[in-house]
Amino acid sequence: MTALKPLTAAELEDWLDEELDAVLSLRRTSQAAAAALASVPRDQQDFACHWIAIIAKTNPELAFHFANHAAEGLTRMTKDDAEAWIIQTMDAYDKMGLYPAIAALNEIEAFAAARAQRARAVTLEEVGPVLELFLHALSGRRLKLETGETAFTDTARIHLPATIALLPTRAENLRLYKVLAAHLWAQTWFGTFPGTHPGRLLERCQSLPDATYARELFHALETFRLDACFARELPGLYRELCTLGDRPRAPASWAPWIARLEAASATVDDTYEALTALYGEPLPKPRLYQGVLDPAAVATALAERLEQERVALHNALKAMVQGKKPALDERRFVVRKDETGRRDPTLLFDGQPLIPPPDVRTLMQSIVQDLGDIPDEYLVAAGDGPYAMENPRKPENVWKGTYHEEGAFHYNEWDYKRQHYRKEWCVLRELDVHPVDEPFVAETLRKYAGLAARLRKTFEALRGENATQRRQKHGDDIDFDALVQGFAELRSGRELSDELFVRNRRFARNIAVMFMVDMSGSTKGWINDAERESLVLLCEALEILGDRYAIYGFSGITRKRCEMYRVKRFDDPYDHAVRARITGIKPQDYTRMGVAIRHLCGLLNGVEARTKLLITLSDGKPDDYDGYRGEYGIEDTRHALLEAKRDGIHAFCITIDTDARDYLPHMYGAANYVQIDDVRKLPLKISDIYRHLTS
């Protein structure tokens, strides 16, 4: 196939004049941009023209500036990198306006250099799950991985940089991540921070004239000891460590101490002696994989963990010997040390070995890892007391983004024109529906008394349904249809099939359902009443069925004020408070569906269930005050639904919009929605629809 000829400068100028007409003048022409673009190949010209047209729909001035930089950008970068440069510019325009976006366009050289670095970079986000599995396979307590500006451990967590690009290739940077994590683990396993003296390093360094230098000297010496531990006990990891090739030569005066630290009998006490003897000596260059030390963080984490583990062991011992005779006596507990070096002590009670549950064994091993033994004061079966194996989760603003609103969530939104997401574009808050203490629920149950009774019978039957499997080789009864057919085949001379039985199987239901209720202004009146009545009937039926379900309403106005209204969470009982919130559902503003779907799918992802459903009750298509309508809103909603599908969530829409067939098949798929032509039929239909979806 013959490649297309490049466009000439004159052809490009004619096209640019038409596309950028709004910002051109006698003094401001497209001649320079056309001349530059004429020098690049045709495929790059087409790429540039494609994006100029897209950007011009957002802001012609920004498109003009891009046209003048496009040729240089495409010369310096690949198309993928150039597209990332454009999207970064558009994100800057979305968040900060025109001038910051133009500044982003001007930073071609810096962006190209960053992308080149990125090609060899490895991120913690992509390798974190593998590194966690790797660390869990090593001995000792499970260490959590967290992102940090520097690499260090506090003995409970390992902090690693978000990105590593120090070495020439991705493979080498991946190896560096692995060795760095392993070296920080080694500090917790080989006794860099003994629990009997959690503040010892901090105190020793502060007692010397230069505390920072003393800490760095200790770290350099301790690295020699830990490297030797790797060489003896983890030779494969040691070989990977050596391939990094950054082991600097230490001063000659260090040689006797290094030999001592590399001996199998060396401990951290030898490192402290070397610190005292070599204080004042020049430091070798830090190794890539050694990270930094934070003794203050270690002291805090150790003190907290030791107290928690002491209380936890007290309570565990009480539970283990409850009811045993003779009466409990704290002196009856003894620990026999493990002689194999695996730090797996044996617990004795009344002189007899006591086999602890796995969680208690792990607890004991963690204590031994910190203290070298289990102190006598730990071996007491204490009374009940508050304790949690994990620290309470501290509230974290993990959704920091464009606006930094407290308590807000930030979500991307799909821009079909750009074929990319607008980053952290929508700001969403969760609110409670204001409860209304009116007899709406009771009136609904009276109004639909006959339907409610029929639904209860239907859902009771659904709860106890068996699945009948026909034409089985083994089963609970004879399949007479199969037997008759088989007898006919036998008479005709063919072989009789052995699939002549039926088998009844009862399937346990493991379903989580999220109801997403449209609370836009267009639901005012009968539609709102029908939605609320439907929810009442569904809740009454679902309480019989036992499926886990949650109810959230959605509305808002513009991307900066998207709102989710909590009616019932998964863990909330269907009580008076939930009934009052259903009664309080009322019309609000607009229908920005994409962000609502992304938020509720995030909540569904936090629930363990074999089947996850997202059922939307709506009266119309996506719409909002700031242009979120038409093809834009439909495409964003469709992408949110595709994201849900990738997460294993089945989405279904129930709508009363008479025009639904124009857009819902594109958004949900032809079989994943139903249109109800009369709002008064909604309460009659919705339970049948739910039964069909979950049976």
Short mmCIF file of N, CA, C and O in Angstrom, two decimals, residues 55 122 177 206-207 404 445 611 664:
data_model
loop_
_atom_site.label_atom_id
_atom_site.label_comp_id
_atom_site.label_asym_id
_atom_site.label_seq_id
_atom_site.Cartn_x
_atom_site.Cartn_y
_atom_site.Cartn_z
N ILE A 55 -8.92 20.07 19.94
CA ILE A 55 -8.64 21.15 20.90
C ILE A 55 -9.41 22.41 20.52
O ILE A 55 -9.88 23.16 21.39
N VAL A 122 9.81 2.06 36.92
CA VAL A 122 8.89 1.08 37.48
C VAL A 122 8.17 1.77 38.64
O VAL A 122 8.80 2.46 39.43
N TYR A 177 13.80 -2.45 43.18
CA TYR A 177 12.64 -2.44 44.07
C TYR A 177 12.66 -3.68 44.97
O TYR A 177 12.44 -3.61 46.19
N GLN A 206 22.22 10.50 69.30
CA GLN A 206 22.09 11.83 69.91
C GLN A 206 23.16 12.10 70.96
O GLN A 206 23.43 13.25 71.30
N SER A 207 23.80 11.02 71.46
CA SER A 207 24.85 11.21 72.46
C SER A 207 26.18 11.60 71.82
O SER A 207 27.11 12.03 72.52
N HIS A 404 -9.55 19.70 46.68
CA HIS A 404 -9.18 19.42 48.07
C HIS A 404 -10.34 19.68 49.04
O HIS A 404 -10.11 20.03 50.19
N LEU A 445 -48.04 -0.21 51.96
CA LEU A 445 -48.34 -1.62 52.21
C LEU A 445 -49.84 -1.88 52.20
O LEU A 445 -50.29 -2.95 51.78
N THR A 611 -22.34 -12.79 43.17
CA THR A 611 -23.07 -12.02 42.17
C THR A 611 -23.27 -10.61 42.70
O THR A 611 -23.75 -10.42 43.82
N LEU A 664 -30.45 3.69 25.57
CA LEU A 664 -30.13 2.67 26.57
C LEU A 664 -29.47 1.43 25.98
O LEU A 664 -28.57 0.85 26.62
#
